[in-house]
Amino acid sequence: MLTRDLLRARRSGGECRTRPTAHGRLERPWDRRVTSTASSPLVLHGRLGQRARLRSGELLLESGREVRRVPVAAIDRVEVRGRGGRRLAVVLTGPENGVPETYLLTSRSRIAVERFATVLSEALPVRDAAEPQVPGPRRVTVERRERRTRPGWRRILAVEPGTAVAAAFCLVMVALLVTGSWAGALCWLFVPLLGGAGVSLTSLGWKTARDGWVLVTRGITVDGRRKNSGSIDHGDTDALYVYLFTDTDGAPRAYRGSNGGRDEEEITYDPRDPGVSQLRRRTVAQLVAGLALLLVLVLPLLAGGVVLGLLAFADLFGFGFWSLGEF
């Protein structure tokens, strides 16, 4: 094996570049696999929706629902062809006597083709003159994307909850107007106003009350030091105060909120979710505020929406509970 390498080096006029491996076997340059992680943000657009990208050492050629992945090690050279230099030619490695496979992409921009060809050429690996070339087409992989099907009846019926609620509201309103249930239509008009406001405030009140309850029952209190105000600290424009503290595991944490002002504060945080934190002197107030929001605002709004909805349906189906003429 060594004699063959020496003869090959003498015929090429160079030296035999071999090295012993950990197992004592001589390793030649072509025994090592050439890898590249070259990437570029450039995207070359061609005709009929063709695209070319360089990602993680691979040339991605997209055409319709087909994506060809061409490793840069399988590319022999990159050329700019065509009238005006608007055609990119990627020539793959191949046998000496054979015709190499070539991928062509024609773009409208000559500058874009030249820039992409330059970037792709710089990403090509340096090969040894005596290195045997593996045919490039063997390294190319082809992926096919799933075809986008038109939405059927099942997908059409599977609408968003908000869309379904809006459609139901419109249908009921049309039924009330057609049947002449003017009082019911007036009640039904206020249902989304009250119900929507109640639903929107439910998540806010529930989160406030839940976080307050968690901090009061299982929260851990540590000392925190104020960093600066949110108006100065980048990214904390919604917070007036930023306090830095360290949890029991030694990880640095930060409390951001409108409560504070002192240089040092006791911070209570949830050990299961350290992102939930509050000043210790404000944990009970947070719990009370959340419960008050749910009981004083959310519950009356939802109850009012339900009552008005029931009155509207009563007028629609003529249950005789009340009518507009009784006013």
GROMACS .gro file of C-alpha atoms in nm:
model
  327
    1MET     CA    1   0.000   0.000   0.000
    2LEU     CA    2   0.281   0.242   0.088
    3THR     CA    3   0.473   0.157  -0.231
    4ARG     CA    4   0.164   0.233  -0.440
    5ASP     CA    5   0.128   0.571  -0.269
    6LEU     CA    6   0.494   0.655  -0.332
    7LEU     CA    7   0.468   0.564  -0.700
    8ARG     CA    8   0.156   0.775  -0.736
    9ALA     CA    9   0.330   1.069  -0.570
   10ARG     CA   10   0.637   1.040  -0.795
   11ARG     CA   11   0.425   1.026  -1.111
   12SER     CA   12   0.236   1.340  -1.009
   13GLY     CA   13   0.559   1.522  -0.923
   14GLY     CA   14   0.466   1.572  -0.559
   15GLU     CA   15   0.508   1.403  -0.230
   16CYS     CA   16   0.297   1.133  -0.080
   17ARG     CA   17   0.081   1.296   0.186
   18THR     CA   18  -0.005   1.008   0.414
   19ARG     CA   19  -0.013   0.986   0.788
   20PRO     CA   20  -0.036   0.701   1.037
   21THR     CA   21  -0.365   0.663   1.220
   22ALA     CA   22  -0.421   0.552   1.578
   23HIS     CA   23  -0.431   0.190   1.458
   24GLY     CA   24  -0.104   0.214   1.264
   25ARG     CA   25  -0.276   0.221   0.921
   26LEU     CA   26  -0.168   0.482   0.669
   27GLU     CA   27  -0.445   0.726   0.592
   28ARG     CA   28  -0.459   0.912   0.261
   29PRO     CA   29  -0.635   1.244   0.198
   30TRP     CA   30  -0.914   1.084  -0.005
   31ASP     CA   31  -0.987   0.848   0.284
   32ARG     CA   32  -1.108   1.143   0.490
   33ARG     CA   33  -1.461   1.252   0.427
   34VAL     CA   34  -1.489   1.616   0.326
   35THR     CA   35  -1.756   1.796   0.521
   36SER     CA   36  -1.867   2.159   0.516
   37THR     CA   37  -2.102   2.370   0.719
   38ALA     CA   38  -2.110   2.667   0.484
   39SER     CA   39  -2.435   2.862   0.482
   40SER     CA   40  -2.554   3.181   0.320
   41PRO     CA   41  -2.869   3.391   0.353
   42LEU     CA   42  -2.879   3.437  -0.026
   43VAL     CA   43  -3.177   3.292  -0.212
   44LEU     CA   44  -3.152   3.271  -0.591
   45HIS     CA   45  -3.489   3.270  -0.766
   46GLY     CA   46  -3.530   3.116  -1.108
   47ARG     CA   47  -3.806   3.045  -1.354
   48LEU     CA   48  -4.120   2.848  -1.268
   49GLY     CA   49  -4.068   2.892  -0.895
   50GLN     CA   50  -3.716   2.747  -0.882
   51ARG     CA   51  -3.499   2.844  -0.585
   52ALA     CA   52  -3.141   2.780  -0.481
   53ARG     CA   53  -3.011   2.807  -0.125
   54LEU     CA   54  -2.687   2.718   0.055
   55ARG     CA   55  -2.762   2.568   0.395
   56SER     CA   56  -2.524   2.376   0.623
   57GLY     CA   57  -2.290   2.262   0.348
   58GLU     CA   58  -2.568   2.163   0.108
   59LEU     CA   59  -2.702   2.327  -0.204
   60LEU     CA   60  -3.082   2.312  -0.193
   61LEU     CA   61  -3.247   2.320  -0.534
   62GLU     CA   62  -3.622   2.364  -0.500
   63SER     CA   63  -3.852   2.308  -0.794
   64GLY     CA   64  -4.222   2.266  -0.731
   65ARG     CA   65  -4.275   1.987  -0.480
   66GLU     CA   66  -3.922   1.851  -0.526
   67VAL     CA   67  -3.613   1.948  -0.326
   68ARG     CA   68  -3.266   1.827  -0.428
   69ARG     CA   69  -2.996   1.828  -0.163
   70VAL     CA   70  -2.653   1.853  -0.322
   71PRO     CA   71  -2.357   1.840  -0.082
   72VAL     CA   72  -2.083   2.085  -0.173
   73ALA     CA   73  -1.842   1.788  -0.178
   74ALA     CA   74  -2.037   1.656  -0.478
   75ILE     CA   75  -1.989   1.979  -0.677
   76ASP     CA   76  -1.690   2.001  -0.909
   77ARG     CA   77  -1.727   2.361  -1.021
   78VAL     CA   78  -1.974   2.647  -1.051
   79GLU     CA   79  -2.013   2.845  -1.372
   80VAL     CA   80  -2.210   3.144  -1.495
   81ARG     CA   81  -2.347   3.085  -1.843
   82GLY     CA   82  -2.606   3.215  -2.082
   83ARG     CA   83  -2.661   3.545  -2.254
   84GLY     CA   84  -2.602   3.823  -2.007
   85GLY     CA   85  -2.469   3.586  -1.739
   86ARG     CA   86  -2.812   3.503  -1.596
   87ARG     CA   87  -2.778   3.125  -1.584
   88LEU     CA   88  -2.617   2.940  -1.294
   89ALA     CA   89  -2.455   2.608  -1.383
   90VAL     CA   90  -2.362   2.363  -1.107
   91VAL     CA   91  -2.142   2.086  -1.242
   92LEU     CA   92  -2.120   1.772  -1.029
   93THR     CA   93  -1.816   1.553  -0.989
   94GLY     CA   94  -1.801   1.249  -1.213
   95PRO     CA   95  -1.576   1.001  -1.391
   96GLU     CA   96  -1.293   1.134  -1.607
   97ASN     CA   97  -1.429   0.997  -1.935
   98GLY     CA   98  -1.798   1.050  -1.856
   99VAL     CA   99  -2.019   1.353  -1.901
  100PRO     CA  100  -2.077   1.517  -1.562
  101GLU     CA  101  -2.429   1.597  -1.456
  102THR     CA  102  -2.514   1.966  -1.450
  103TYR     CA  103  -2.796   2.157  -1.279
  104LEU     CA  104  -2.907   2.482  -1.444
  105LEU     CA  105  -3.103   2.770  -1.297
  106THR     CA  106  -3.189   3.083  -1.496
  107SER     CA  107  -3.259   3.402  -1.305
  108ARG     CA  108  -3.365   3.751  -1.407
  109SER     CA  109  -3.086   3.919  -1.213
  110ARG     CA  110  -2.731   3.888  -1.341
  111ILE     CA  111  -2.591   4.033  -1.018
  112ALA     CA  112  -2.781   3.778  -0.808
  113VAL     CA  113  -2.641   3.493  -1.018
  114GLU     CA  114  -2.285   3.624  -0.988
  115ARG     CA  115  -2.312   3.674  -0.612
  116PHE     CA  116  -2.459   3.328  -0.556
  117ALA     CA  117  -2.196   3.166  -0.782
  118THR     CA  118  -1.919   3.340  -0.587
  119VAL     CA  119  -2.055   3.229  -0.250
  120LEU     CA  120  -2.105   2.872  -0.370
  121SER     CA  121  -1.758   2.855  -0.526
  122GLU     CA  122  -1.597   2.969  -0.202
  123ALA     CA  123  -1.780   2.691  -0.015
  124LEU     CA  124  -1.637   2.415  -0.238
  125PRO     CA  125  -1.373   2.197  -0.069
  126VAL     CA  126  -1.012   2.191  -0.185
  127ARG     CA  127  -0.938   1.857  -0.349
  128ASP     CA  128  -0.611   1.675  -0.404
  129ALA     CA  129  -0.504   1.629  -0.764
  130ALA     CA  130  -0.470   1.252  -0.720
  131GLU     CA  131  -0.788   1.219  -0.517
  132PRO     CA  132  -1.037   0.982  -0.680
  133GLN     CA  133  -1.370   1.159  -0.729
  134VAL     CA  134  -1.688   0.991  -0.625
  135PRO     CA  135  -1.966   1.055  -0.879
  136GLY     CA  136  -2.168   1.349  -0.755
  137PRO     CA  137  -2.513   1.211  -0.847
  138ARG     CA  138  -2.465   0.935  -0.591
  139ARG     CA  139  -2.452   1.192  -0.313
  140VAL     CA  140  -2.758   1.386  -0.425
  141THR     CA  141  -3.081   1.315  -0.239
  142VAL     CA  142  -3.427   1.409  -0.357
  143GLU     CA  143  -3.714   1.495  -0.122
  144ARG     CA  144  -4.073   1.537  -0.223
  145ARG     CA  145  -4.305   1.769  -0.037
  146GLU     CA  146  -4.661   1.677   0.043
  147ARG     CA  147  -4.913   1.809  -0.201
  148ARG     CA  148  -5.143   2.075  -0.067
  149THR     CA  149  -5.494   1.948  -0.101
  150ARG     CA  150  -5.799   2.164  -0.122
  151PRO     CA  151  -5.997   2.179   0.202
  152GLY     CA  152  -6.280   1.929   0.210
  153TRP     CA  153  -6.605   1.949   0.397
  154ARG     CA  154  -6.447   1.823   0.717
  155ARG     CA  155  -6.182   2.094   0.713
  156ILE     CA  156  -6.438   2.357   0.621
  157LEU     CA  157  -6.660   2.256   0.911
  158ALA     CA  158  -6.364   2.249   1.152
  159VAL     CA  159  -6.366   2.627   1.193
  160GLU     CA  160  -6.218   2.832   1.472
  161PRO     CA  161  -6.426   2.870   1.791
  162GLY     CA  162  -6.447   3.246   1.743
  163THR     CA  163  -6.580   3.204   1.390
  164ALA     CA  164  -6.839   2.952   1.506
  165VAL     CA  165  -6.958   3.184   1.785
  166ALA     CA  166  -6.987   3.478   1.546
  167ALA     CA  167  -7.183   3.268   1.297
  168ALA     CA  168  -7.420   3.146   1.570
  169PHE     CA  169  -7.476   3.502   1.690
  170CYS     CA  170  -7.562   3.619   1.339
  171LEU     CA  171  -7.803   3.330   1.280
  172VAL     CA  172  -7.990   3.397   1.605
  173MET     CA  173  -8.007   3.770   1.530
  174VAL     CA  174  -8.148   3.701   1.183
  175ALA     CA  175  -8.409   3.468   1.333
  176LEU     CA  176  -8.511   3.733   1.588
  177LEU     CA  177  -8.549   4.000   1.320
  178VAL     CA  178  -8.740   3.774   1.082
  179THR     CA  179  -8.989   3.669   1.350
  180GLY     CA  180  -9.034   4.028   1.468
  181SER     CA  181  -8.890   3.964   1.814
  182TRP     CA  182  -8.764   4.319   1.856
  183ALA     CA  183  -8.720   4.300   2.232
  184GLY     CA  184  -8.529   3.976   2.201
  185ALA     CA  185  -8.310   4.127   1.930
  186LEU     CA  186  -8.231   4.420   2.160
  187CYS     CA  187  -8.131   4.181   2.439
  188TRP     CA  188  -7.933   3.961   2.202
  189LEU     CA  189  -7.738   4.264   2.082
  190PHE     CA  190  -7.586   4.313   2.429
  191VAL     CA  191  -7.500   3.945   2.482
  192PRO     CA  192  -7.161   3.954   2.303
  193LEU     CA  193  -7.073   4.283   2.474
  194LEU     CA  194  -7.125   4.147   2.823
  195GLY     CA  195  -7.015   3.792   2.751
  196GLY     CA  196  -6.706   3.897   2.554
  197ALA     CA  197  -6.593   4.135   2.826
  198GLY     CA  198  -6.648   3.867   3.090
  199VAL     CA  199  -6.454   3.604   2.899
  200SER     CA  200  -6.167   3.845   2.831
  201LEU     CA  201  -6.136   3.938   3.197
  202THR     CA  202  -6.164   3.576   3.312
  203SER     CA  203  -5.812   3.482   3.205
  204LEU     CA  204  -5.666   3.795   3.365
  205GLY     CA  205  -5.850   3.747   3.692
  206TRP     CA  206  -5.779   3.374   3.705
  207LYS     CA  207  -5.405   3.416   3.643
  208THR     CA  208  -5.378   3.694   3.902
  209ALA     CA  209  -5.565   3.495   4.166
  210ARG     CA  210  -5.387   3.169   4.087
  211ASP     CA  211  -5.038   3.322   4.101
  212GLY     CA  212  -5.125   3.499   4.425
  213TRP     CA  213  -5.254   3.176   4.580
  214VAL     CA  214  -4.944   2.983   4.471
  215LEU     CA  215  -4.709   3.245   4.613
  216VAL     CA  216  -4.897   3.260   4.944
  217THR     CA  217  -4.918   2.883   4.992
  218ARG     CA  218  -4.587   2.748   4.859
  219GLY     CA  219  -4.376   3.051   4.771
  220ILE     CA  220  -4.013   3.088   4.878
  221THR     CA  221  -3.889   3.429   4.990
  222VAL     CA  222  -3.540   3.559   4.916
  223ASP     CA  223  -3.370   3.899   4.921
  224GLY     CA  224  -3.365   4.098   4.598
  225ARG     CA  225  -3.176   4.411   4.496
  226ARG     CA  226  -3.314   4.668   4.257
  227LYS     CA  227  -3.128   4.692   3.927
  228ASN     CA  228  -3.287   4.999   3.771
  229SER     CA  229  -3.615   5.119   3.630
  230GLY     CA  230  -3.777   4.964   3.327
  231SER     CA  231  -3.754   5.287   3.134
  232ILE     CA  232  -3.375   5.261   3.150
  233ASP     CA  233  -3.333   4.885   3.122
  234HIS     CA  234  -3.373   4.777   2.758
  235GLY     CA  235  -3.657   4.535   2.705
  236ASP     CA  236  -3.840   4.622   3.028
  237THR     CA  237  -4.050   4.911   2.903
  238ASP     CA  238  -4.363   4.761   3.061
  239ALA     CA  239  -4.201   4.727   3.403
  240LEU     CA  240  -4.130   5.015   3.639
  241TYR     CA  241  -3.891   4.819   3.859
  242VAL     CA  242  -3.646   4.534   3.807
  243TYR     CA  243  -3.518   4.335   4.105
  244LEU     CA  244  -3.246   4.072   4.075
  245PHE     CA  245  -3.243   3.771   4.307
  246THR     CA  246  -3.098   3.422   4.328
  247ASP     CA  247  -3.317   3.116   4.381
  248THR     CA  248  -3.234   2.828   4.612
  249ASP     CA  249  -3.062   2.642   4.325
  250GLY     CA  250  -2.820   2.930   4.272
  251ALA     CA  251  -2.972   3.042   3.942
  252PRO     CA  252  -3.002   3.419   3.884
  253ARG     CA  253  -3.360   3.543   3.849
  254ALA     CA  254  -3.532   3.876   3.796
  255TYR     CA  255  -3.862   4.022   3.908
  256ARG     CA  256  -4.015   4.282   3.678
  257GLY     CA  257  -4.325   4.472   3.778
  258SER     CA  258  -4.487   4.797   3.875
  259ASN     CA  259  -4.447   4.733   4.247
  260GLY     CA  260  -4.131   4.839   4.424
  261GLY     CA  261  -3.920   5.148   4.481
  262ARG     CA  262  -3.684   5.042   4.755
  263ASP     CA  263  -3.326   4.941   4.690
  264GLU     CA  264  -3.382   4.604   4.859
  265GLU     CA  265  -3.702   4.401   4.868
  266GLU     CA  266  -3.805   4.052   4.973
  267ILE     CA  267  -3.906   3.857   4.663
  268THR     CA  268  -4.139   3.557   4.683
  269TYR     CA  269  -4.125   3.314   4.391
  270ASP     CA  270  -4.277   2.980   4.298
  271PRO     CA  271  -4.012   2.704   4.327
  272ARG     CA  272  -4.189   2.502   4.056
  273ASP     CA  273  -4.203   2.800   3.820
  274PRO     CA  274  -3.948   3.067   3.921
  275GLY     CA  275  -4.087   3.297   3.654
  276VAL     CA  276  -4.386   3.358   3.885
  277SER     CA  277  -4.262   3.607   4.143
  278GLN     CA  278  -4.388   3.905   4.341
  279LEU     CA  279  -4.283   4.130   4.625
  280ARG     CA  280  -4.357   3.949   4.948
  281ARG     CA  281  -4.558   4.240   5.084
  282ARG     CA  282  -4.779   4.230   4.772
  283THR     CA  283  -4.859   3.857   4.749
  284VAL     CA  284  -5.178   3.874   4.960
  285ALA     CA  285  -5.290   4.188   4.776
  286GLN     CA  286  -5.241   4.008   4.444
  287LEU     CA  287  -5.459   3.719   4.561
  288VAL     CA  288  -5.732   3.955   4.682
  289ALA     CA  289  -5.720   4.159   4.361
  290GLY     CA  290  -5.761   3.848   4.149
  291LEU     CA  291  -6.057   3.723   4.351
  292ALA     CA  292  -6.218   4.067   4.345
  293LEU     CA  293  -6.182   4.087   3.970
  294LEU     CA  294  -6.349   3.748   3.929
  295LEU     CA  295  -6.634   3.813   4.174
  296VAL     CA  296  -6.704   4.181   4.116
  297LEU     CA  297  -6.657   4.212   3.739
  298VAL     CA  298  -6.631   3.875   3.566
  299LEU     CA  299  -6.919   3.698   3.738
  300PRO     CA  300  -7.175   3.981   3.689
  301LEU     CA  301  -7.076   4.026   3.326
  302LEU     CA  302  -7.113   3.657   3.246
  303ALA     CA  303  -7.438   3.632   3.444
  304GLY     CA  304  -7.578   3.936   3.265
  305GLY     CA  305  -7.490   3.790   2.928
  306VAL     CA  306  -7.659   3.459   3.015
  307VAL     CA  307  -7.975   3.632   3.141
  308LEU     CA  308  -8.006   3.849   2.832
  309GLY     CA  309  -7.950   3.545   2.612
  310LEU     CA  310  -8.227   3.353   2.788
  311LEU     CA  311  -8.464   3.649   2.752
  312ALA     CA  312  -8.385   3.672   2.382
  313PHE     CA  313  -8.461   3.301   2.328
  314ALA     CA  314  -8.780   3.334   2.535
  315ASP     CA  315  -8.900   3.611   2.308
  316LEU     CA  316  -8.795   3.416   1.998
  317PHE     CA  317  -8.990   3.104   2.089
  318GLY     CA  318  -9.287   3.303   2.230
  319PHE     CA  319  -9.280   3.180   2.585
  320GLY     CA  320  -9.474   3.494   2.686
  321PHE     CA  321  -9.243   3.605   2.963
  322TRP     CA  322  -9.238   3.963   2.840
  323SER     CA  323  -9.280   4.164   2.523
  324LEU     CA  324  -9.201   4.510   2.398
  325GLY     CA  325  -9.563   4.617   2.428
  326GLU     CA  326  -9.556   4.591   2.807
  327PHE     CA  327  -9.326   4.892   2.843
   0.00000   0.00000   0.00000
